[in-house]
JSON list of C-alpha atoms in Angstrom, two decimals:
[
{"chain": "A", "resi": 1, "resn": "MET", "atom": "CA", "xyz": [268.24, 106.89, 124.12]},
{"chain": "A", "resi": 2, "resn": "GLU", "atom": "CA", "xyz": [269.25, 103.77, 122.16]},
{"chain": "A", "resi": 3, "resn": "LYS", "atom": "CA", "xyz": [267.95, 105.37, 118.95]},
{"chain": "A", "resi": 4, "resn": "ASN", "atom": "CA", "xyz": [270.24, 108.37, 119.57]},
{"chain": "A", "resi": 5, "resn": "ARG", "atom": "CA", "xyz": [273.17, 106.03, 120.28]},
{"chain": "A", "resi": 6, "resn": "SER", "atom": "CA", "xyz": [272.55, 104.18, 117.03]},
{"chain": "A", "resi": 7, "resn": "ARG", "atom": "CA", "xyz": [272.35, 107.45, 115.06]},
{"chain": "A", "resi": 8, "resn": "ALA", "atom": "CA", "xyz": [275.53, 108.79, 116.66]},
{"chain": "A", "resi": 9, "resn": "ARG", "atom": "CA", "xyz": [277.31, 105.53, 115.85]},
{"chain": "A", "resi": 10, "resn": "MET", "atom": "CA", "xyz": [276.21, 105.54, 112.22]},
{"chain": "A", "resi": 11, "resn": "ALA", "atom": "CA", "xyz": [277.16, 109.20, 111.76]},
{"chain": "A", "resi": 12, "resn": "GLY", "atom": "CA", "xyz": [280.55, 108.52, 113.38]},
{"chain": "A", "resi": 13, "resn": "TYR", "atom": "CA", "xyz": [281.21, 105.65, 111.00]},
{"chain": "A", "resi": 14, "resn": "ILE", "atom": "CA", "xyz": [280.18, 107.76, 107.99]},
{"chain": "A", "resi": 15, "resn": "ALA", "atom": "CA", "xyz": [282.48, 110.60, 109.11]},
{"chain": "A", "resi": 16, "resn": "GLY", "atom": "CA", "xyz": [285.31, 108.11, 109.62]},
{"chain": "A", "resi": 17, "resn": "VAL", "atom": "CA", "xyz": [284.89, 106.58, 106.17]},
{"chain": "A", "resi": 18, "resn": "ALA", "atom": "CA", "xyz": [284.72, 110.03, 104.54]},
{"chain": "A", "resi": 19, "resn": "SER", "atom": "CA", "xyz": [287.90, 110.99, 106.36]},
{"chain": "A", "resi": 20, "resn": "LEU", "atom": "CA", "xyz": [289.71, 107.86, 105.18]},
{"chain": "A", "resi": 21, "resn": "MET", "atom": "CA", "xyz": [288.46, 108.41, 101.63]},
{"chain": "A", "resi": 22, "resn": "TYR", "atom": "CA", "xyz": [290.07, 111.84, 101.80]},
{"chain": "A", "resi": 23, "resn": "ALA", "atom": "CA", "xyz": [293.30, 110.44, 103.31]},
{"chain": "A", "resi": 24, "resn": "LEU", "atom": "CA", "xyz": [293.93, 107.58, 100.90]},
{"chain": "A", "resi": 25, "resn": "PRO", "atom": "CA", "xyz": [294.52, 109.56, 97.68]},
{"chain": "A", "resi": 26, "resn": "HIS", "atom": "CA", "xyz": [296.79, 111.98, 99.52]},
{"chain": "A", "resi": 27, "resn": "PHE", "atom": "CA", "xyz": [299.13, 109.08, 100.20]},
{"chain": "A", "resi": 28, "resn": "TRP", "atom": "CA", "xyz": [299.19, 107.90, 96.58]},
{"chain": "A", "resi": 29, "resn": "TRP", "atom": "CA", "xyz": [299.59, 111.50, 95.39]},
{"chain": "A", "resi": 30, "resn": "GLY", "atom": "CA", "xyz": [302.57, 111.72, 97.77]},
{"chain": "A", "resi": 31, "resn": "LEU", "atom": "CA", "xyz": [303.99, 108.70, 95.96]},
{"chain": "A", "resi": 32, "resn": "GLY", "atom": "CA", "xyz": [303.61, 110.51, 92.63]},
{"chain": "A", "resi": 33, "resn": "ILE", "atom": "CA", "xyz": [300.46, 108.77, 91.37]},
{"chain": "A", "resi": 34, "resn": "GLY", "atom": "CA", "xyz": [298.09, 111.37, 89.90]},
{"chain": "A", "resi": 35, "resn": "LEU", "atom": "CA", "xyz": [294.92, 109.23, 89.91]},
{"chain": "A", "resi": 36, "resn": "ALA", "atom": "CA", "xyz": [291.82, 111.28, 90.84]},
{"chain": "A", "resi": 37, "resn": "PHE", "atom": "CA", "xyz": [293.82, 114.49, 91.36]},
{"chain": "A", "resi": 38, "resn": "PRO", "atom": "CA", "xyz": [291.43, 117.46, 90.97]},
{"chain": "A", "resi": 39, "resn": "GLY", "atom": "CA", "xyz": [293.50, 119.37, 88.44]},
{"chain": "A", "resi": 40, "resn": "ASP", "atom": "CA", "xyz": [296.80, 119.10, 86.60]},
{"chain": "A", "resi": 41, "resn": "PHE", "atom": "CA", "xyz": [298.93, 116.77, 88.73]},
{"chain": "A", "resi": 42, "resn": "GLU", "atom": "CA", "xyz": [302.00, 117.42, 86.60]},
{"chain": "A", "resi": 43, "resn": "GLY", "atom": "CA", "xyz": [301.64, 121.14, 87.26]},
{"chain": "A", "resi": 44, "resn": "ALA", "atom": "CA", "xyz": [301.26, 120.72, 91.03]},
{"chain": "A", "resi": 45, "resn": "PRO", "atom": "CA", "xyz": [304.23, 121.79, 93.15]},
{"chain": "A", "resi": 46, "resn": "GLY", "atom": "CA", "xyz": [306.58, 118.84, 93.58]},
{"chain": "A", "resi": 47, "resn": "GLU", "atom": "CA", "xyz": [309.20, 120.21, 95.93]},
{"chain": "A", "resi": 48, "resn": "PHE", "atom": "CA", "xyz": [309.88, 118.35, 99.17]},
{"chain": "A", "resi": 49, "resn": "TRP", "atom": "CA", "xyz": [307.92, 120.56, 101.61]},
{"chain": "A", "resi": 50, "resn": "SER", "atom": "CA", "xyz": [304.90, 120.89, 99.32]},
{"chain": "A", "resi": 51, "resn": "VAL", "atom": "CA", "xyz": [304.66, 117.11, 98.98]},
{"chain": "A", "resi": 52, "resn": "LEU", "atom": "CA", "xyz": [305.35, 116.50, 102.68]},
{"chain": "A", "resi": 53, "resn": "ILE", "atom": "CA", "xyz": [302.74, 118.96, 103.92]},
{"chain": "A", "resi": 54, "resn": "GLY", "atom": "CA", "xyz": [300.21, 118.91, 101.08]},
{"chain": "A", "resi": 55, "resn": "TYR", "atom": "CA", "xyz": [300.01, 115.18, 100.58]},
{"chain": "A", "resi": 56, "resn": "TRP", "atom": "CA", "xyz": [301.55, 113.26, 103.47]},
{"chain": "A", "resi": 57, "resn": "GLY", "atom": "CA", "xyz": [300.64, 115.79, 106.18]},
{"chain": "A", "resi": 58, "resn": "MET", "atom": "CA", "xyz": [297.04, 116.13, 105.03]},
{"chain": "A", "resi": 59, "resn": "GLY", "atom": "CA", "xyz": [296.74, 112.35, 104.71]},
{"chain": "A", "resi": 60, "resn": "VAL", "atom": "CA", "xyz": [297.97, 111.82, 108.28]},
{"chain": "A", "resi": 61, "resn": "LEU", "atom": "CA", "xyz": [295.64, 114.55, 109.60]},
{"chain": "A", "resi": 62, "resn": "ALA", "atom": "CA", "xyz": [292.72, 112.89, 107.84]},
{"chain": "A", "resi": 63, "resn": "VAL", "atom": "CA", "xyz": [293.59, 109.52, 109.44]},
{"chain": "A", "resi": 64, "resn": "ILE", "atom": "CA", "xyz": [293.63, 111.26, 112.84]},
{"chain": "A", "resi": 65, "resn": "GLY", "atom": "CA", "xyz": [290.24, 112.75, 111.88]},
{"chain": "A", "resi": 66, "resn": "ALA", "atom": "CA", "xyz": [288.95, 109.24, 111.14]},
{"chain": "A", "resi": 67, "resn": "LEU", "atom": "CA", "xyz": [290.10, 108.03, 114.56]},
{"chain": "A", "resi": 68, "resn": "PHE", "atom": "CA", "xyz": [288.38, 111.03, 116.13]},
{"chain": "A", "resi": 69, "resn": "ALA", "atom": "CA", "xyz": [285.16, 110.26, 114.24]},
{"chain": "A", "resi": 70, "resn": "LEU", "atom": "CA", "xyz": [285.31, 106.68, 115.51]},
{"chain": "A", "resi": 71, "resn": "ALA", "atom": "CA", "xyz": [285.11, 108.05, 119.06]},
{"chain": "A", "resi": 72, "resn": "PHE", "atom": "CA", "xyz": [281.43, 108.64, 118.31]},
{"chain": "A", "resi": 73, "resn": "ALA", "atom": "CA", "xyz": [280.95, 105.07, 117.13]},
{"chain": "A", "resi": 74, "resn": "MET", "atom": "CA", "xyz": [283.06, 103.02, 119.53]},
{"chain": "A", "resi": 75, "resn": "PRO", "atom": "CA", "xyz": [282.57, 102.35, 123.26]},
{"chain": "A", "resi": 76, "resn": "TRP", "atom": "CA", "xyz": [285.95, 103.88, 124.16]},
{"chain": "A", "resi": 77, "resn": "GLY", "atom": "CA", "xyz": [284.63, 107.24, 122.93]},
{"chain": "A", "resi": 78, "resn": "GLU", "atom": "CA", "xyz": [282.14, 107.30, 125.81]},
{"chain": "A", "resi": 79, "resn": "ARG", "atom": "CA", "xyz": [285.06, 107.56, 128.25]},
{"chain": "A", "resi": 80, "resn": "LEU", "atom": "CA", "xyz": [286.31, 110.80, 126.67]},
{"chain": "A", "resi": 81, "resn": "PRO", "atom": "CA", "xyz": [285.29, 114.04, 128.39]},
{"chain": "A", "resi": 82, "resn": "LYS", "atom": "CA", "xyz": [282.20, 115.57, 126.85]},
{"chain": "A", "resi": 83, "resn": "LEU", "atom": "CA", "xyz": [283.80, 118.90, 125.87]},
{"chain": "A", "resi": 84, "resn": "LEU", "atom": "CA", "xyz": [286.95, 117.24, 124.51]},
{"chain": "A", "resi": 85, "resn": "LEU", "atom": "CA", "xyz": [284.72, 115.31, 122.15]},
{"chain": "A", "resi": 86, "resn": "LEU", "atom": "CA", "xyz": [282.03, 117.83, 121.24]},
{"chain": "A", "resi": 87, "resn": "ILE", "atom": "CA", "xyz": [283.90, 121.12, 120.82]},
{"chain": "A", "resi": 88, "resn": "PRO", "atom": "CA", "xyz": [286.38, 119.86, 118.18]},
{"chain": "A", "resi": 89, "resn": "ALA", "atom": "CA", "xyz": [283.50, 118.04, 116.47]},
{"chain": "A", "resi": 90, "resn": "TRP", "atom": "CA", "xyz": [281.39, 121.20, 116.20]},
{"chain": "A", "resi": 91, "resn": "ILE", "atom": "CA", "xyz": [284.36, 123.23, 114.94]},
{"chain": "A", "resi": 92, "resn": "GLY", "atom": "CA", "xyz": [285.35, 120.53, 112.46]},
{"chain": "A", "resi": 93, "resn": "SER", "atom": "CA", "xyz": [281.78, 120.07, 111.30]},
{"chain": "A", "resi": 94, "resn": "ALA", "atom": "CA", "xyz": [281.32, 123.79, 110.65]},
{"chain": "A", "resi": 95, "resn": "GLY", "atom": "CA", "xyz": [284.64, 124.10, 108.84]},
{"chain": "A", "resi": 96, "resn": "LEU", "atom": "CA", "xyz": [284.28, 121.01, 106.67]},
{"chain": "A", "resi": 97, "resn": "THR", "atom": "CA", "xyz": [280.66, 121.74, 105.77]},
{"chain": "A", "resi": 98, "resn": "LEU", "atom": "CA", "xyz": [281.37, 125.36, 104.87]},
{"chain": "A", "resi": 99, "resn": "TRP", "atom": "CA", "xyz": [284.47, 124.36, 102.87]},
{"chain": "A", "resi": 100, "resn": "GLY", "atom": "CA", "xyz": [282.50, 121.79, 100.87]},
{"chain": "A", "resi": 101, "resn": "PHE", "atom": "CA", "xyz": [279.47, 124.02, 100.39]},
{"chain": "A", "resi": 102, "resn": "SER", "atom": "CA", "xyz": [281.54, 127.01, 99.29]},
{"chain": "A", "resi": 103, "resn": "TYR", "atom": "CA", "xyz": [283.03, 124.98, 96.42]},
{"chain": "A", "resi": 104, "resn": "PHE", "atom": "CA", "xyz": [279.57, 124.28, 95.02]},
{"chain": "A", "resi": 105, "resn": "VAL", "atom": "CA", "xyz": [278.56, 127.92, 95.43]},
{"chain": "A", "resi": 106, "resn": "LEU", "atom": "CA", "xyz": [281.69, 128.97, 93.54]},
{"chain": "A", "resi": 107, "resn": "LYS", "atom": "CA", "xyz": [281.05, 126.42, 90.78]},
{"chain": "A", "resi": 108, "resn": "PHE", "atom": "CA", "xyz": [277.48, 127.68, 90.47]},
{"chain": "A", "resi": 109, "resn": "GLN", "atom": "CA", "xyz": [278.71, 131.29, 90.28]},
{"chain": "A", "resi": 110, "resn": "LEU", "atom": "CA", "xyz": [281.19, 130.27, 87.55]},
{"chain": "A", "resi": 111, "resn": "ALA", "atom": "CA", "xyz": [278.49, 128.39, 85.63]},
{"chain": "A", "resi": 112, "resn": "ILE", "atom": "CA", "xyz": [276.07, 131.33, 85.52]},
{"chain": "A", "resi": 113, "resn": "GLY", "atom": "CA", "xyz": [278.85, 133.76, 84.62]},
{"chain": "A", "resi": 114, "resn": "ARG", "atom": "CA", "xyz": [278.60, 135.73, 87.85]},
{"chain": "A", "resi": 115, "resn": "VAL", "atom": "CA", "xyz": [282.36, 135.30, 88.48]},
{"chain": "A", "resi": 116, "resn": "GLN", "atom": "CA", "xyz": [285.33, 134.36, 86.31]},
{"chain": "A", "resi": 117, "resn": "SER", "atom": "CA", "xyz": [288.32, 132.19, 87.07]},
{"chain": "A", "resi": 118, "resn": "ALA", "atom": "CA", "xyz": [291.44, 134.12, 87.97]},
{"chain": "A", "resi": 119, "resn": "PRO", "atom": "CA", "xyz": [294.01, 133.89, 85.15]},
{"chain": "A", "resi": 120, "resn": "ALA", "atom": "CA", "xyz": [296.29, 131.84, 87.42]},
{"chain": "A", "resi": 121, "resn": "PHE", "atom": "CA", "xyz": [293.58, 129.18, 87.78]},
{"chain": "A", "resi": 122, "resn": "ALA", "atom": "CA", "xyz": [291.90, 129.29, 84.35]},
{"chain": "A", "resi": 123, "resn": "VAL", "atom": "CA", "xyz": [293.91, 126.40, 82.90]},
{"chain": "A", "resi": 124, "resn": "GLN", "atom": "CA", "xyz": [293.46, 124.30, 86.05]},
{"chain": "A", "resi": 125, "resn": "ASP", "atom": "CA", "xyz": [289.71, 124.96, 86.12]},
{"chain": "A", "resi": 126, "resn": "ALA", "atom": "CA", "xyz": [289.40, 123.97, 82.45]},
{"chain": "A", "resi": 127, "resn": "SER", "atom": "CA", "xyz": [291.20, 120.66, 82.99]},
{"chain": "A", "resi": 128, "resn": "PRO", "atom": "CA", "xyz": [289.00, 117.55, 82.64]},
{"chain": "A", "resi": 129, "resn": "MET", "atom": "CA", "xyz": [290.50, 116.38, 85.96]},
{"chain": "A", "resi": 130, "resn": "ALA", "atom": "CA", "xyz": [288.89, 119.39, 87.66]},
{"chain": "A", "resi": 131, "resn": "GLU", "atom": "CA", "xyz": [285.65, 117.38, 87.68]},
{"chain": "A", "resi": 132, "resn": "TRP", "atom": "CA", "xyz": [287.13, 115.36, 90.56]},
{"chain": "A", "resi": 133, "resn": "GLY", "atom": "CA", "xyz": [286.57, 118.48, 92.64]},
{"chain": "A", "resi": 134, "resn": "TYR", "atom": "CA", "xyz": [282.87, 117.64, 92.77]},
{"chain": "A", "resi": 135, "resn": "PHE", "atom": "CA", "xyz": [283.71, 114.34, 94.42]},
{"chain": "A", "resi": 136, "resn": "TRP", "atom": "CA", "xyz": [286.32, 115.70, 96.85]},
{"chain": "A", "resi": 137, "resn": "TYR", "atom": "CA", "xyz": [284.29, 118.71, 97.95]},
{"chain": "A", "resi": 138, "resn": "GLY", "atom": "CA", "xyz": [281.16, 116.56, 98.17]},
{"chain": "A", "resi": 139, "resn": "LEU", "atom": "CA", "xyz": [283.20, 114.40, 100.51]},
{"chain": "A", "resi": 140, "resn": "PHE", "atom": "CA", "xyz": [283.88, 117.46, 102.69]},
{"chain": "A", "resi": 141, "resn": "LEU", "atom": "CA", "xyz": [280.12, 118.03, 102.87]},
{"chain": "A", "resi": 142, "resn": "VAL", "atom": "CA", "xyz": [279.44, 114.42, 103.88]},
{"chain": "A", "resi": 143, "resn": "TRP", "atom": "CA", "xyz": [282.29, 114.46, 106.39]},
{"chain": "A", "resi": 144, "resn": "GLY", "atom": "CA", "xyz": [281.20, 117.74, 107.96]},
{"chain": "A", "resi": 145, "resn": "ILE", "atom": "CA", "xyz": [277.48, 116.96, 108.13]},
{"chain": "A", "resi": 146, "resn": "SER", "atom": "CA", "xyz": [278.03, 113.45, 109.51]},
{"chain": "A", "resi": 147, "resn": "LEU", "atom": "CA", "xyz": [280.51, 114.72, 112.11]},
{"chain": "A", "resi": 148, "resn": "GLY", "atom": "CA", "xyz": [278.01, 117.36, 113.21]},
{"chain": "A", "resi": 149, "resn": "THR", "atom": "CA", "xyz": [275.24, 114.76, 113.33]},
{"chain": "A", "resi": 150, "resn": "ALA", "atom": "CA", "xyz": [277.40, 112.46, 115.48]},
{"chain": "A", "resi": 151, "resn": "ALA", "atom": "CA", "xyz": [278.13, 115.36, 117.82]},
{"chain": "A", "resi": 152, "resn": "LEU", "atom": "CA", "xyz": [274.45, 116.32, 118.02]},
{"chain": "A", "resi": 153, "resn": "TYR", "atom": "CA", "xyz": [273.28, 112.86, 119.01]},
{"chain": "A", "resi": 154, "resn": "THR", "atom": "CA", "xyz": [276.21, 112.36, 121.38]},
{"chain": "A", "resi": 155, "resn": "ALA", "atom": "CA", "xyz": [275.34, 115.65, 123.09]},
{"chain": "A", "resi": 156, "resn": "LYS", "atom": "CA", "xyz": [271.76, 114.44, 123.53]},
{"chain": "A", "resi": 157, "resn": "ILE", "atom": "CA", "xyz": [272.98, 111.14, 125.00]},
{"chain": "A", "resi": 158, "resn": "ARG", "atom": "CA", "xyz": [275.42, 112.84, 127.38]},
{"chain": "A", "resi": 159, "resn": "LYS", "atom": "CA", "xyz": [272.77, 115.34, 128.47]},
{"chain": "A", "resi": 160, "resn": "LYS", "atom": "CA", "xyz": [270.31, 112.54, 129.20]},
{"chain": "A", "resi": 161, "resn": "LYS", "atom": "CA", "xyz": [272.93, 110.67, 131.25]},
{"chain": "A", "resi": 162, "resn": "SER", "atom": "CA", "xyz": [273.78, 113.76, 133.30]},
{"chain": "A", "resi": 163, "resn": "GLU", "atom": "CA", "xyz": [270.18, 114.53, 134.24]},
{"chain": "A", "resi": 164, "resn": "PRO", "atom": "CA", "xyz": [269.26, 113.49, 137.77]},
{"chain": "A", "resi": 165, "resn": "ALA", "atom": "CA", "xyz": [266.85, 110.63, 138.15]},
{"chain": "A", "resi": 166, "resn": "PRO", "atom": "CA", "xyz": [263.28, 111.71, 138.84]},
{"chain": "A", "resi": 167, "resn": "VAL", "atom": "CA", "xyz": [262.26, 111.57, 142.47]},
{"chain": "A", "resi": 168, "resn": "THR", "atom": "CA", "xyz": [259.21, 109.43, 143.11]},
{"chain": "A", "resi": 169, "resn": "GLY", "atom": "CA", "xyz": [257.48, 109.40, 146.40]}
]
């Protein structure tokens, strides 16, 4: 059981770090710094609500996601109800993993000529900054897989704890 606890902890920490790595640039993008933006930062919408939701809102949600991931790594997470911890983790894991994986599938399809960029995105896709997409979507993969791994090992731990002790006679 200690091996499962260690694995859940490590996966929780990895998911938390991935979440914070996603959050941090959203805050500097919200401040108008285009470093590591996956496309043309100057061409990105700059109106109030777009910046508030797209940068600041996503950054705050990612920080909340990091705190949630830490529930798998920290002792206080063991006090949370099993379903309150596992259900959002499974949903988040599936969504993040599929989102990250689908980017690489699309890039592969573009590379082999199976699909073409829509005219509205052709300039953005041709930008040298678009290469940052590999990093950001790879981060979604790491975040999703590690969150799912943390949930898997936590489920095993919780199941083991809920089993009745064997009766010996």
